[in-house]
């Protein structure tokens, strides 16, 4: 009886180790940006890191990862058959896809993540439709529009207007030479060095902002709001719960 129990325990441990196996492999894409002014990303699960450069090419390095496959060959086959990973030219746009194929649906299929490291000319306008996973964008001179399901967002050194529509996850923005608009479901928001106006509609989570050159408008569900070194006018549309402090003074709804 004890021998049977020991064998069962060993079997369970072995199965656990197999199921927790983390497999990964790499793929890459490149495209010239000749006559291209904008890049649009349609991506699913996985991290996304974008850096603006002085070159004239889009370079994408992808790491495909999953814990749901026992063999690397099986993961590679599933990626080739079930996932879409490509870059296409559409008029003056470059379209980047890294997601599950539409025909596959979700169901009970095994999870595959595609982590992207992207270098592209900093002058490109960017449109990002992201499912889940952390996102970092830095050193971009074009306009930036983000529609994100979940996962943290970090933006640095954006020399143009920024629009963010985020479901959940923290947002950190440092250095925007333009206006910033955020519609956020939940998660903390930290802003620094925004030259233009800031407009925030936030469901829940604290807001910390510093060095804002334009006006600041906020519609906040819950969480404290702290704004320091605001040059423009502050407008509080609504604050469900939490304190509001602007340039060191407590603020109430008017």
Short mmCIF file of C-alpha atoms in Angstrom, two decimals:
data_model
loop_
_atom_site.label_atom_id
_atom_site.label_comp_id
_atom_site.label_asym_id
_atom_site.label_seq_id
_atom_site.Cartn_x
_atom_site.Cartn_y
_atom_site.Cartn_z
CA UNK A 1 0.00 0.00 0.00
CA UNK A 2 2.79 2.40 0.92
CA UNK A 3 4.63 1.45 -2.28
CA UNK A 4 1.54 2.27 -4.35
CA UNK A 5 1.18 5.62 -2.58
CA UNK A 6 4.84 6.45 -3.23
CA UNK A 7 4.51 5.56 -6.93
CA UNK A 8 1.36 7.69 -7.18
CA UNK A 9 3.12 10.61 -5.52
CA UNK A 10 6.07 10.30 -7.92
CA UNK A 11 3.66 10.20 -10.87
CA UNK A 12 1.90 13.34 -9.68
CA UNK A 13 5.20 15.16 -9.25
CA UNK A 14 6.33 14.08 -12.72
CA UNK A 15 3.08 15.25 -14.32
CA UNK A 16 3.31 18.54 -12.46
CA UNK A 17 6.85 19.09 -13.70
CA UNK A 18 5.79 18.31 -17.27
CA UNK A 19 2.75 20.59 -17.13
CA UNK A 20 4.88 23.40 -15.74
CA UNK A 21 7.46 23.03 -18.54
CA UNK A 22 8.20 26.46 -20.00
CA UNK A 23 9.00 26.16 -23.70
CA UNK A 24 10.03 29.01 -25.98
CA UNK A 25 11.57 29.83 -29.34
CA UNK A 26 12.26 32.95 -31.41
CA UNK A 27 11.06 34.46 -34.68
CA UNK A 28 11.82 37.79 -36.38
CA UNK A 29 10.33 40.17 -38.97
CA UNK A 30 11.67 43.18 -40.87
CA UNK A 31 10.24 45.79 -43.23
CA UNK A 32 11.50 48.98 -44.83
CA UNK A 33 9.53 52.10 -43.88
CA UNK A 34 9.88 53.70 -47.32
CA UNK A 35 6.58 55.58 -47.98
CA UNK A 36 5.20 54.42 -44.60
CA UNK A 37 4.09 57.05 -42.08
CA UNK A 38 2.41 54.91 -39.40
CA UNK A 39 2.53 51.48 -37.81
CA UNK A 40 -0.48 49.67 -36.37
CA UNK A 41 -0.12 46.77 -33.95
CA UNK A 42 -2.84 44.14 -33.47
CA UNK A 43 -1.46 41.87 -30.76
CA UNK A 44 -2.84 39.41 -28.22
CA UNK A 45 -1.22 37.90 -25.14
CA UNK A 46 2.40 38.75 -24.37
CA UNK A 47 4.64 41.69 -23.58
CA UNK A 48 5.24 44.51 -26.08
CA UNK A 49 8.33 46.74 -26.00
CA UNK A 50 8.71 49.46 -28.67
CA UNK A 51 11.73 51.75 -29.05
CA UNK A 52 12.05 54.57 -31.58
CA UNK A 53 15.35 54.70 -33.46
CA UNK A 54 17.06 56.74 -36.19
CA UNK A 55 16.91 53.91 -38.73
CA UNK A 56 14.49 53.39 -41.62
CA UNK A 57 13.35 49.84 -40.89
CA UNK A 58 10.89 48.09 -38.62
CA UNK A 59 12.65 45.26 -36.79
CA UNK A 60 10.65 42.82 -34.68
CA UNK A 61 12.11 40.07 -32.52
CA UNK A 62 9.51 37.74 -31.06
CA UNK A 63 9.80 35.15 -28.31
CA UNK A 64 7.00 32.60 -28.48
CA UNK A 65 6.35 31.00 -25.10
CA UNK A 66 4.00 28.49 -23.51
CA UNK A 67 3.74 26.28 -20.44
CA UNK A 68 0.99 24.11 -21.96
CA UNK A 69 3.07 21.92 -24.30
CA UNK A 70 5.35 19.00 -23.46
CA UNK A 71 7.49 19.17 -26.60
CA UNK A 72 8.98 22.15 -28.40
CA UNK A 73 8.01 20.68 -31.78
CA UNK A 74 4.37 20.61 -30.67
CA UNK A 75 4.56 24.26 -29.63
CA UNK A 76 6.14 25.25 -32.96
CA UNK A 77 3.45 23.36 -34.89
CA UNK A 78 0.69 24.98 -32.84
CA UNK A 79 2.20 28.42 -33.40
CA UNK A 80 2.41 27.90 -37.16
CA UNK A 81 -1.17 26.60 -37.40
CA UNK A 82 -3.03 28.63 -34.79
CA UNK A 83 -1.22 31.95 -34.44
CA UNK A 84 -0.83 34.93 -36.76
CA UNK A 85 2.59 36.60 -36.78
CA UNK A 86 3.24 38.89 -39.74
CA UNK A 87 3.95 42.41 -40.95
CA UNK A 88 2.09 43.76 -43.99
CA UNK A 89 2.10 46.98 -45.96
CA UNK A 90 -1.35 48.58 -46.31
CA UNK A 91 -1.13 51.85 -48.23
CA UNK A 92 0.90 54.18 -45.97
CA UNK A 93 0.49 51.89 -42.95
CA UNK A 94 2.49 48.90 -41.77
CA UNK A 95 0.27 46.35 -40.00
CA UNK A 96 1.85 44.09 -37.39
CA UNK A 97 -0.09 41.02 -36.25
CA UNK A 98 0.87 38.83 -33.31
CA UNK A 99 -2.20 37.01 -32.04
CA UNK A 100 -4.42 33.97 -32.32
CA UNK A 101 -5.98 33.47 -35.73
CA UNK A 102 -9.59 34.66 -35.86
CA UNK A 103 -10.81 31.29 -37.16
CA UNK A 104 -9.39 29.45 -34.15
CA UNK A 105 -11.52 31.15 -31.49
CA UNK A 106 -10.59 30.72 -27.84
CA UNK A 107 -12.40 27.71 -26.40
CA UNK A 108 -10.17 25.44 -24.31
CA UNK A 109 -7.10 25.75 -26.55
CA UNK A 110 -3.67 25.89 -25.00
CA UNK A 111 -2.18 29.27 -24.21
CA UNK A 112 0.59 30.70 -26.41
CA UNK A 113 2.17 34.08 -25.68
CA UNK A 114 4.11 36.19 -28.17
CA UNK A 115 6.54 38.65 -26.57
CA UNK A 116 7.65 41.41 -28.95
CA UNK A 117 10.78 43.58 -28.99
CA UNK A 118 10.32 46.26 -31.67
CA UNK A 119 12.62 48.90 -33.12
CA UNK A 120 11.20 51.40 -35.61
CA UNK A 121 11.82 54.98 -36.84
CA UNK A 122 10.88 57.37 -34.04
CA UNK A 123 8.88 59.62 -36.39
CA UNK A 124 6.20 56.98 -37.04
CA UNK A 125 2.64 57.44 -35.78
CA UNK A 126 1.65 54.39 -33.71
CA UNK A 127 -1.72 52.71 -33.18
CA UNK A 128 -1.64 49.83 -30.71
CA UNK A 129 -4.47 47.36 -30.07
CA UNK A 130 -3.18 45.11 -27.30
CA UNK A 131 -4.93 42.22 -25.57
CA UNK A 132 -2.93 41.51 -22.42
CA UNK A 133 0.59 41.80 -21.08
CA UNK A 134 2.93 44.60 -20.14
CA UNK A 135 3.70 47.37 -22.65
CA UNK A 136 6.59 49.83 -22.91
CA UNK A 137 6.90 52.54 -25.57
CA UNK A 138 9.75 55.05 -25.63
CA UNK A 139 11.44 57.66 -27.82
CA UNK A 140 8.58 58.24 -30.27
CA UNK A 141 7.97 61.53 -32.13
CA UNK A 142 4.72 60.55 -33.84
CA UNK A 143 1.20 60.44 -32.40
CA UNK A 144 0.48 57.49 -30.13
CA UNK A 145 -2.91 55.79 -29.68
CA UNK A 146 -3.28 52.79 -27.37
CA UNK A 147 -6.26 50.47 -26.80
CA UNK A 148 -5.20 48.01 -24.11
CA UNK A 149 -7.13 45.23 -22.40
CA UNK A 150 -4.97 44.49 -19.37
CA UNK A 151 -1.39 44.82 -18.23
CA UNK A 152 0.89 47.66 -17.21
CA UNK A 153 1.66 50.54 -19.61
CA UNK A 154 4.93 52.50 -19.45
CA UNK A 155 5.58 55.45 -21.80
CA UNK A 156 8.76 57.52 -21.93
CA UNK A 157 9.83 60.43 -24.13
CA UNK A 158 6.85 60.80 -26.49
CA UNK A 159 7.14 64.02 -28.53
CA UNK A 160 3.49 64.21 -29.58
CA UNK A 161 -0.11 63.70 -28.43
CA UNK A 162 -1.01 60.48 -26.60
CA UNK A 163 -4.38 58.72 -26.24
CA UNK A 164 -4.80 55.72 -23.94
CA UNK A 165 -7.91 53.55 -23.51
CA UNK A 166 -7.04 50.97 -20.87
CA UNK A 167 -9.06 48.25 -19.19
CA UNK A 168 -6.88 47.45 -16.20
CA UNK A 169 -3.28 47.76 -15.09
CA UNK A 170 -0.98 50.52 -13.92
CA UNK A 171 -0.05 53.42 -16.22
CA UNK A 172 3.25 55.32 -15.99
CA UNK A 173 3.97 58.21 -18.37
CA UNK A 174 7.12 60.34 -18.24
CA UNK A 175 7.87 63.00 -20.83
CA UNK A 176 5.09 63.87 -23.31
CA UNK A 177 5.53 66.90 -25.56
CA UNK A 178 1.82 67.22 -26.33
CA UNK A 179 -1.62 66.51 -24.89
CA UNK A 180 -2.43 63.35 -22.94
CA UNK A 181 -5.85 61.67 -22.78
CA UNK A 182 -6.48 58.62 -20.59
CA UNK A 183 -9.63 56.52 -20.17
CA UNK A 184 -8.84 53.89 -17.56
CA UNK A 185 -10.89 51.17 -15.90
CA UNK A 186 -8.67 50.36 -12.93
CA UNK A 187 -5.07 50.71 -11.84
CA UNK A 188 -2.78 53.45 -10.59
CA UNK A 189 -1.74 56.35 -12.86
CA UNK A 190 1.59 58.18 -12.53
CA UNK A 191 2.39 61.15 -14.81
CA UNK A 192 5.44 63.38 -15.04
CA UNK A 193 6.60 66.14 -17.40
CA UNK A 194 3.56 66.57 -19.65
CA UNK A 195 3.86 69.78 -21.70
CA UNK A 196 0.22 69.94 -22.84
CA UNK A 197 -3.18 69.35 -21.28
CA UNK A 198 -4.19 66.20 -19.41
CA UNK A 199 -7.68 64.67 -19.52
CA UNK A 200 -8.36 61.60 -17.36
CA UNK A 201 -11.49 59.48 -16.92
CA UNK A 202 -10.64 56.89 -14.31
CA UNK A 203 -12.68 54.13 -12.69
CA UNK A 204 -10.49 53.26 -9.73
CA UNK A 205 -6.91 53.71 -8.60
CA UNK A 206 -4.80 56.59 -7.35
CA UNK A 207 -3.57 59.36 -9.65
CA UNK A 208 -0.20 61.06 -9.11
CA UNK A 209 0.84 63.82 -11.54
CA UNK A 210 3.77 66.23 -11.53
CA UNK A 211 5.02 69.02 -13.82
CA UNK A 212 1.97 69.52 -16.04
CA UNK A 213 2.25 72.42 -18.50
CA UNK A 214 -1.39 72.65 -19.62
CA UNK A 215 -4.83 72.22 -18.05
CA UNK A 216 -5.71 69.15 -15.99
CA UNK A 217 -9.21 67.63 -16.10
CA UNK A 218 -10.17 64.53 -14.14
CA UNK A 219 -13.31 62.42 -13.71
CA UNK A 220 -12.38 59.91 -11.02
CA UNK A 221 -14.36 57.05 -9.50
CA UNK A 222 -12.19 56.19 -6.51
CA UNK A 223 -8.67 56.77 -5.29
CA UNK A 224 -6.62 59.79 -4.23
CA UNK A 225 -5.65 62.44 -6.78
CA UNK A 226 -2.42 64.41 -6.25
CA UNK A 227 -1.24 67.00 -8.79
CA UNK A 228 1.99 68.93 -8.26
CA UNK A 229 3.49 71.81 -10.26
CA UNK A 230 0.39 72.34 -12.41
CA UNK A 231 0.70 75.40 -14.66
CA UNK A 232 -2.78 75.37 -16.20
CA UNK A 233 -6.30 75.18 -14.80
CA UNK A 234 -7.56 72.23 -12.76
CA UNK A 235 -11.08 70.89 -13.35
CA UNK A 236 -12.66 68.18 -11.21
CA UNK A 237 -15.69 66.76 -13.01
CA UNK A 238 -16.42 64.15 -10.35
CA UNK A 239 -14.62 62.36 -7.55
CA UNK A 240 -16.44 59.38 -6.10
CA UNK A 241 -14.11 58.75 -3.18
CA UNK A 242 -10.62 59.74 -2.17
CA UNK A 243 -8.91 63.04 -1.51
CA UNK A 244 -7.86 65.58 -4.16
CA UNK A 245 -4.77 67.76 -3.71
CA UNK A 246 -3.61 70.29 -6.31
CA UNK A 247 -0.38 72.28 -5.93
CA UNK A 248 -0.40 71.51 -2.22
CA UNK A 249 -4.02 72.60 -1.56
CA UNK A 250 -6.99 70.34 -0.86
CA UNK A 251 -9.62 70.52 -3.56
CA UNK A 252 -13.38 70.01 -3.38
CA UNK A 253 -16.06 69.66 -6.03
CA UNK A 254 -17.61 72.95 -7.15
#
